[in-house]
XYZ file of C-alpha atoms in Angstrom:
436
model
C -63.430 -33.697 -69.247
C -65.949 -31.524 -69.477
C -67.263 -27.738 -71.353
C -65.837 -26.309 -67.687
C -62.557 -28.166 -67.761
C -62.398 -27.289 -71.595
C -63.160 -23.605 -71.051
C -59.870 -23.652 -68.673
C -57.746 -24.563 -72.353
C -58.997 -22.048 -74.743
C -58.562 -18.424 -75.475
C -61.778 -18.697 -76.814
C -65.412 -19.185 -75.321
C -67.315 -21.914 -74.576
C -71.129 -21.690 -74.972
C -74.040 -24.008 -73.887
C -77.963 -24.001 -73.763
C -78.767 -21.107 -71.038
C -75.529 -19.395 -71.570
C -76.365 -15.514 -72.430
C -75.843 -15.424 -76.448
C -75.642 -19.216 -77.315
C -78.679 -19.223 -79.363
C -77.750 -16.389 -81.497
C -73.515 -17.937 -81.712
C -75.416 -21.587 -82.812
C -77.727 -19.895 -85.343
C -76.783 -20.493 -88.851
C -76.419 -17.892 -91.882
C -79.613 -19.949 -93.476
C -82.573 -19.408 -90.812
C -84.436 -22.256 -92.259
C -81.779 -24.921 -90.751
C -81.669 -25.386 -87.075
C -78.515 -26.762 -85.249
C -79.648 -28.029 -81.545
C -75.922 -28.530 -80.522
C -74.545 -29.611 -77.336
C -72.384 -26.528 -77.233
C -70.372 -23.603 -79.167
C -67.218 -23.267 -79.173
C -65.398 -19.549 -80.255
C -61.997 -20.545 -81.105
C -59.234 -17.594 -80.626
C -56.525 -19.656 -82.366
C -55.243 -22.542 -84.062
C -54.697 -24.232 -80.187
C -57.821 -24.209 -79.558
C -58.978 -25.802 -82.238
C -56.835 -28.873 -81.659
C -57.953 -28.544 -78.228
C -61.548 -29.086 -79.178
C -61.234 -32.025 -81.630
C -58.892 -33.633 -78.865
C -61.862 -33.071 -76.426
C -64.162 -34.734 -78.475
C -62.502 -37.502 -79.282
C -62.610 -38.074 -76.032
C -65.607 -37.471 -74.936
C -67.184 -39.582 -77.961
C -69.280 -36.374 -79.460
C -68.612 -34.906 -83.256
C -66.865 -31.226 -84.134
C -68.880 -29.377 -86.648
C -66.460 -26.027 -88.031
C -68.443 -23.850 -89.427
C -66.297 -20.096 -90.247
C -70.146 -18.387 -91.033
C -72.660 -21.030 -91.341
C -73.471 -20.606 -95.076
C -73.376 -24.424 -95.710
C -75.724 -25.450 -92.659
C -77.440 -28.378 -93.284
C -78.648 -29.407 -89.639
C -78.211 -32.821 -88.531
C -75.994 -31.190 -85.382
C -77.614 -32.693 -82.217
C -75.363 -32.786 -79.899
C -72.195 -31.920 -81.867
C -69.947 -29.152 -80.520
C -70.004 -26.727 -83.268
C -66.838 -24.866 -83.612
C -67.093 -21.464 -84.952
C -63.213 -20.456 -86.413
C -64.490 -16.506 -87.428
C -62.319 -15.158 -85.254
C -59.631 -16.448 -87.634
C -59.578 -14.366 -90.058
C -56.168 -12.954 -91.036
C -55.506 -12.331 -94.408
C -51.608 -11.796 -96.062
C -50.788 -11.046 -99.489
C -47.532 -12.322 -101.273
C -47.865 -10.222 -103.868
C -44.517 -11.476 -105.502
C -45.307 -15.067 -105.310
C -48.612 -14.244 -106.113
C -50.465 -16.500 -103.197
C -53.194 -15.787 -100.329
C -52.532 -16.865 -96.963
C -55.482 -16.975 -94.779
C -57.374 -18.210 -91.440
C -60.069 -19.994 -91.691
C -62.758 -17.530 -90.826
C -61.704 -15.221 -93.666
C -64.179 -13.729 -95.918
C -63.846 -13.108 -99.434
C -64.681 -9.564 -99.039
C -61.326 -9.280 -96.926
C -59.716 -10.960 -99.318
C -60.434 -9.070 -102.817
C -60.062 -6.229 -101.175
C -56.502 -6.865 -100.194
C -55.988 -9.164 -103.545
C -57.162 -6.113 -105.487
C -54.280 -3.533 -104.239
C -51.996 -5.606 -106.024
C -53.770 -5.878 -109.491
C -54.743 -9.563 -108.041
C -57.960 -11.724 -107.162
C -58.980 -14.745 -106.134
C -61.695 -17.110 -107.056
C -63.951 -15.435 -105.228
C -67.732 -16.119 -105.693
C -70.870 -13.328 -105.651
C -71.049 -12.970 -102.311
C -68.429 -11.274 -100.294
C -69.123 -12.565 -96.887
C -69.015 -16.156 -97.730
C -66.295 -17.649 -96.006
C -63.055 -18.889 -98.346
C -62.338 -22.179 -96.079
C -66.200 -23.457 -96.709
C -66.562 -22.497 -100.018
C -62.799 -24.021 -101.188
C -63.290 -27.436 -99.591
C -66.146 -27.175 -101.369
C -64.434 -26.692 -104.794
C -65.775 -23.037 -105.100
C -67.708 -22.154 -108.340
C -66.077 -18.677 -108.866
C -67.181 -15.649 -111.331
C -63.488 -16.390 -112.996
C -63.684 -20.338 -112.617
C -63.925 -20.369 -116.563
C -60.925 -19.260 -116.843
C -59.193 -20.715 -113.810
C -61.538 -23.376 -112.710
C -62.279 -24.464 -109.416
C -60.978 -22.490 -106.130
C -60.420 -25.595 -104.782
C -57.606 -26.942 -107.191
C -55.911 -23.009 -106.643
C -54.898 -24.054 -103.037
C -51.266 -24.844 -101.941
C -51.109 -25.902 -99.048
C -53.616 -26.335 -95.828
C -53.185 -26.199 -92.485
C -55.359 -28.147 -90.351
C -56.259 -30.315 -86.916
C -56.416 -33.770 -87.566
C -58.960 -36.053 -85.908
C -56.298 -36.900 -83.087
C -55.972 -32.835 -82.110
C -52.854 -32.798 -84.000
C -52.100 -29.633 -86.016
C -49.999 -30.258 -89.351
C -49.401 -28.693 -92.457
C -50.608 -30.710 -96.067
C -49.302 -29.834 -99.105
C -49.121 -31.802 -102.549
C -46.117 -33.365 -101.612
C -46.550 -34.168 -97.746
C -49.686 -36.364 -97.882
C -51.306 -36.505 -101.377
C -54.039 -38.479 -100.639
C -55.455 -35.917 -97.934
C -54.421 -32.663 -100.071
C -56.586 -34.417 -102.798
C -59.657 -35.052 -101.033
C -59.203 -31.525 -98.875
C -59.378 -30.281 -102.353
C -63.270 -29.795 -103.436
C -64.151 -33.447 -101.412
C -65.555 -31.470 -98.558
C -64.696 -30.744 -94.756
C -64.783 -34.611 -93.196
C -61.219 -35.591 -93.110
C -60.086 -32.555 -90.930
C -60.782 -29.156 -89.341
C -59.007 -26.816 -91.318
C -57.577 -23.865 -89.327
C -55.524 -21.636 -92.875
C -55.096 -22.157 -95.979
C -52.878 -20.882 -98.936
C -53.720 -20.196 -102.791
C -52.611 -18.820 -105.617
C -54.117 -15.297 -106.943
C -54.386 -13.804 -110.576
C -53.534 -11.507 -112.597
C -56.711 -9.017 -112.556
C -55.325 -6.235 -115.026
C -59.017 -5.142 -115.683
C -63.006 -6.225 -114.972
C -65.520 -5.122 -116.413
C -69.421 -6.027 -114.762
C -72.743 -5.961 -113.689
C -76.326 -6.611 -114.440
C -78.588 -5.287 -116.843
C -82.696 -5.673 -115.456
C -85.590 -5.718 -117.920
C -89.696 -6.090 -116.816
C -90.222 -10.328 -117.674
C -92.377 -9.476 -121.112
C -88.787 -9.208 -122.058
C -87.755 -12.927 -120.992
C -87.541 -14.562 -124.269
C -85.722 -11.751 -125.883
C -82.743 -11.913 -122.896
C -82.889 -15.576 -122.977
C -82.229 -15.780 -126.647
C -78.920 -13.051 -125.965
C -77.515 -15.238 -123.342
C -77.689 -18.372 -125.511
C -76.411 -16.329 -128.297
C -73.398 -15.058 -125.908
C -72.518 -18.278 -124.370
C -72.416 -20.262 -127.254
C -68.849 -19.012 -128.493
C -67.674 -17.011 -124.874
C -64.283 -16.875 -124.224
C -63.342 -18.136 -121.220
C -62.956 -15.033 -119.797
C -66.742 -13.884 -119.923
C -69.301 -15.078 -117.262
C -73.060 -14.446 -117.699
C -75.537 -15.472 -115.348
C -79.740 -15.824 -116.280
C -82.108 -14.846 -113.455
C -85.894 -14.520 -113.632
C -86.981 -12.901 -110.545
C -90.452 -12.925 -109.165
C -89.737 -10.660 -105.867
C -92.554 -9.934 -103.225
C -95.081 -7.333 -104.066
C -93.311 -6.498 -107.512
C -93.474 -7.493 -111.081
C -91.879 -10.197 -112.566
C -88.572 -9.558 -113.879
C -85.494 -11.032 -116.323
C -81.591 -9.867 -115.682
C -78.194 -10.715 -116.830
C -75.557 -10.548 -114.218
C -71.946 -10.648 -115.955
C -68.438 -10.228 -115.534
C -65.258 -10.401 -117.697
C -61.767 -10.502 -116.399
C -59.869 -8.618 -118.854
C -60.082 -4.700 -120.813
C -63.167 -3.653 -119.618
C -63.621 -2.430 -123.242
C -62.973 -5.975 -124.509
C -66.236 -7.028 -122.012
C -68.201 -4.102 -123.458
C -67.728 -4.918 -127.082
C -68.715 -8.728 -126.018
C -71.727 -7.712 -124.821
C -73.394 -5.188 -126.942
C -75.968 -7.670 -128.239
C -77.871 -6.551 -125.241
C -77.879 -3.046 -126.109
C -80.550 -4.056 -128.859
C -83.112 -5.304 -126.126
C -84.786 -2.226 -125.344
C -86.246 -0.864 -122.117
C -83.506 -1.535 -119.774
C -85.103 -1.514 -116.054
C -81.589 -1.299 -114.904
C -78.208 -1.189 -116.411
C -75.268 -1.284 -113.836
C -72.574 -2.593 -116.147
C -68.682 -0.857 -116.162
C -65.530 -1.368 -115.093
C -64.804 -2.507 -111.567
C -62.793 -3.471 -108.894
C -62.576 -6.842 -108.375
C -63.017 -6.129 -104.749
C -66.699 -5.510 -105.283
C -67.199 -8.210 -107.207
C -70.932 -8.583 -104.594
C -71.701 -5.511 -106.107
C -72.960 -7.241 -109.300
C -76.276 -9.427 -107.248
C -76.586 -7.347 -104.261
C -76.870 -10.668 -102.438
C -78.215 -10.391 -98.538
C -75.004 -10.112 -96.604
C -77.335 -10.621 -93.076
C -78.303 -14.209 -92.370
C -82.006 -15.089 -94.056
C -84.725 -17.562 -94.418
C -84.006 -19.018 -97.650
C -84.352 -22.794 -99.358
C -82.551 -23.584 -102.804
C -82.004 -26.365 -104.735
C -79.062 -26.671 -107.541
C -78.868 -29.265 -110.710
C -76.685 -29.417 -113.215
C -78.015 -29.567 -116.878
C -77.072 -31.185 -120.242
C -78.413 -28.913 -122.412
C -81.503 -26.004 -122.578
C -83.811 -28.148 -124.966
C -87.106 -26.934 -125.111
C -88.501 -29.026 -122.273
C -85.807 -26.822 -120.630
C -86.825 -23.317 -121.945
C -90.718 -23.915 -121.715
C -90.601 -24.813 -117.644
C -87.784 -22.062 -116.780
C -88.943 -19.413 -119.173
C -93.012 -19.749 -119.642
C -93.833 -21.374 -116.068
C -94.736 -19.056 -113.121
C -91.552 -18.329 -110.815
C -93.555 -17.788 -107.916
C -93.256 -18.745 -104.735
C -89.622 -18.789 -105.832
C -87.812 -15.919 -106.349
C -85.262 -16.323 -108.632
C -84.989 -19.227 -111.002
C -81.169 -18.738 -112.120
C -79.196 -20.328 -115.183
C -75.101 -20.172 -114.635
C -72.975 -20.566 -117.608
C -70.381 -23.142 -117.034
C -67.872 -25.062 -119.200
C -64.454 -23.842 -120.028
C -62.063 -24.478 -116.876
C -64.515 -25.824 -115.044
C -64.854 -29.054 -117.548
C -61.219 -29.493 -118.417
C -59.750 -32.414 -115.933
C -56.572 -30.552 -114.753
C -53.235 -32.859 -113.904
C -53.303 -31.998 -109.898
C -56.489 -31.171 -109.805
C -58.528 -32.360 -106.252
C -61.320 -34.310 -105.402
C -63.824 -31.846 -107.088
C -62.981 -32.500 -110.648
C -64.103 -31.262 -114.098
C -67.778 -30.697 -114.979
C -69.047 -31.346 -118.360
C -72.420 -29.984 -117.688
C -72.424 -26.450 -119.477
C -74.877 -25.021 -117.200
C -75.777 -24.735 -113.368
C -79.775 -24.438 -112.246
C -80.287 -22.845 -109.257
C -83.800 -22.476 -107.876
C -84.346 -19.764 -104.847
C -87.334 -19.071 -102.397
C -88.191 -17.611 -99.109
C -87.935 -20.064 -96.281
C -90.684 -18.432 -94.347
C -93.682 -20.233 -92.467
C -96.589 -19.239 -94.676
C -95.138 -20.514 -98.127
C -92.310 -22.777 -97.792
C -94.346 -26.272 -98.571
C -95.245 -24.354 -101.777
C -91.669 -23.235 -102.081
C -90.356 -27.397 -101.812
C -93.108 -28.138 -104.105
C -92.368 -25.546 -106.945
C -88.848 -26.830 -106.769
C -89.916 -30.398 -107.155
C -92.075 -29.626 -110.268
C -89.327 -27.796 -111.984
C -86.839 -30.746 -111.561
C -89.288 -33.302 -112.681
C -90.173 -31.142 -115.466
C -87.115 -31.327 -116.994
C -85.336 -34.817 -115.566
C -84.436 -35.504 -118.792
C -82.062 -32.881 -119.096
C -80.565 -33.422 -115.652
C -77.350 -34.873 -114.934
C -77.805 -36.218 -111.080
C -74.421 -34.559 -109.923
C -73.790 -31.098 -108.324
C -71.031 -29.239 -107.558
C -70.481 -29.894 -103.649
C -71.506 -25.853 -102.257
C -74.802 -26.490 -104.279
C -76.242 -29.136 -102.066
C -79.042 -28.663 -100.010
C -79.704 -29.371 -96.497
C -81.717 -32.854 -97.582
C -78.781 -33.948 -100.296
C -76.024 -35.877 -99.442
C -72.326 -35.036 -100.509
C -73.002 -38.859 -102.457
C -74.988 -36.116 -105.215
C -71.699 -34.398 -105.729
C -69.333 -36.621 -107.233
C -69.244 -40.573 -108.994
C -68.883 -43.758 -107.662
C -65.529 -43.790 -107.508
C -64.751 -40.454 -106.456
C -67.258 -40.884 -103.612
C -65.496 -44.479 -102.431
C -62.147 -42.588 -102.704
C -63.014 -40.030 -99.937
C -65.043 -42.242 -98.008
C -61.470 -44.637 -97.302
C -60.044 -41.502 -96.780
C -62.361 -40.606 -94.119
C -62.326 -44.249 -92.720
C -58.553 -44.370 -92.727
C -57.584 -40.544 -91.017
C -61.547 -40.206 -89.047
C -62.377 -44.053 -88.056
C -64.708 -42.283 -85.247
C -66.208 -39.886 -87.219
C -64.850 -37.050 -84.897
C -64.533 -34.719 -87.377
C -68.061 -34.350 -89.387
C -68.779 -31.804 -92.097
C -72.805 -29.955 -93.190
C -72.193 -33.025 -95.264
C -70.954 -35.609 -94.574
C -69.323 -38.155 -97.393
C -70.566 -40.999 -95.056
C -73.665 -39.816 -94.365
């Protein structure tokens, strides 16, 4: 068969090099990876993505889904890259409390309708990340101290298996792929909806407060002093920020799902740091939960690199705090622990994290400076090996990791006889892959 015959199945569009507006349907959110694909696929439902896999299984080439392209990783030749945006329904069960949506779905969409009905989900900071990416992920969410990982909130998934057959998974219907759909990635299936519980969101109160950097050692000392004894309601986020053309600069981004005057009275230690650039704190909806970083919500040039860390021992503070940022831009510390490190009974192929906090490391993938970009993330890392653990959660990796630098040994073999046993031709391949 080929694209022509498969055009005749779908609602959708097929797109291949030369076809008006392939290059711009192939491009990725993250302009630094490129994806040199055989074609694009559009999908209009559910049928046609069965229709797709079915195709190429037959034809012997791998189906890449990707609902937005946030977790590019290239490594795409010749792959037919499905794109599932179009969808993108969202219902509320507002009773039961549980999310149904497609697998394009944002989380914008989704907090927005979540938040009519006093509800959220674990959404992270930026609301047009896509929920199917991010959840088979895990999904590190501003409430996942308190709930833990997105991941283990699903119910149920609906999906195309590797033989074009659509099914439902659930808990009960075939544990073994309902665990590994859960946080282990997007190998073992295309996955086409998905269902998850909400909660409770009676109040949240958020923001970030912005000081000039002489003020870095003051903030850094608050957020160690806040963290240690948080309640598992209160997230606070570290950022140093070196942007282009402006001065260097410390924040705290935070949120606290509860009485927004509970969150305020948790946080007035930063009222004694004077001269506040910026303070956007309050009570909020949780369906502007991206108002808190003001992320880019257009596709960018951009190269990270995540670790997880033991503890912030002074090897620790003297690279992050006294070391230049630049060419980075934002050299970020994420408060972990609670949820996140408690192993839950049902819980998926994610799993807990002891680690109590999350480095993340962010430049500018443009021409002129990214070799000094990959090298200031290099000398941070071996700066402070020590106090690195070697795993990361699964949405962290970069486009030169593995998904082996996500979980153990054992996890890792787990999902890798999953993938052998439902995907023994590899039709099915995720950014990345557990056998690659």
């Amino acid at each position: 068969m080929t694209f022509e015959d498969l055009r005749a199945e779908l609602s959708g569009r097929v797109l291949v090099p030369g076809d008006a507006g392939f290059e711009a349907v192939a491009r990725p959110w993250t302009l630094t990876v490129t994806q040199p694909v055989a074609a694009v696929v559009r999908a209009g439902d559910a049928d046609d993505v069965a229709a797709v896999v079915a195709h190429a299984r037959r034809a012997g080439v791998p189906v890449i889904a990707q609902p937005t392209g946030h977790g590019a990783a290239g490594g795409v030749a010749d792959a037919i890259l499905l794109r599932t945006g179009g969808l993108d329904s969202v219902e509320i069960d507002a009773e039961r409390r549980v999310a149904k949506v497609g697998a394009g779905a944002n989380w914008g969409s989704v907090q927005t309708a979540a938040a009519a009905h006093g509800l959220t989900g674990l959404a992270g900071s930026n609301p047009v990340v896509g929920v199917t990416g991010y959840t088979l992920g895990g999904g590190l969410s501003w409430f996942g101290r308190k709930h833990g990982w997105a991941s283990d909130a699903v119910r149920a998934f609906e999906i195309v298996d590797a033989e074009g057959a659509r099914t439902r998974v659930t808990a009960a219907s075939d544990p073994e792929l309902f665990w590994a759909l859960r946080g282990g990635g997007g190998d073992y299936a295309v996955v086409t909806a998905l269902e998850f519980d909400l909660f409770p969101a009676p109040g949240l109160y958020g923001g970030r407060v912005m000081w000039h950097g002489a003020r870095t050692g003051e903030v850094f000392e608050a957020f160690q002093e806040i963290t240690a004894d948080a309640p598992d309601e209160l997230s606070v986020w570290f950022h140093r920020f070196q942007f282009p053309d402006a001065p260097p600069m410390v924040a705290l981004d935070v949120t606290y799902l509860g009485d927004p005057e509970v969150g305020r009275s948790l946080l007035t230690r930063l009222d004694a740091i004077d001269g506040p650039l910026a303070d956007k704190r309050g009570a909020l909806s949780v369906a502007n939960l991206g108002e808190i970083t003001a992320e880019p919500t257009d596709p960018s040039p951009s190269l990270s690199r995540a670790e997880l860390l033991t503890d912030l021992g002074d090897a620790v503070v003297k690279t992050l705090l006294d070391e230049p940022v630049a060419p980075l831009v934002d050299i970020q510390i994420r408060h972990l622990g609670g949820a996140f490190a408690r192993a839950g009974a049902d819980g998926g192929a994610r799993g807990p994290v002891t680690e109590p906090y999350l480095l993340y490391a962010l430049g500018l993938g443009l021409p002129q400076i990214i070799e000094a970009v990959k090298a200031r993330r290099a000398e941070i890392v071996d700066a402070i090996g020590a106090h690195i653990s070697g795993l990361k959660p699964y949405t962290f990796l970069s486009p030169e990791e593995t998904a082996a630098a996500a979980f153990d040994s054992s996890t890792l073999a787990r999902l890798r006889e999953i993938k052998r046993a439902r995907d023994p031709l590899s039709v099915i391949r995720a950014n990345y892959p557990v056998l690659g």
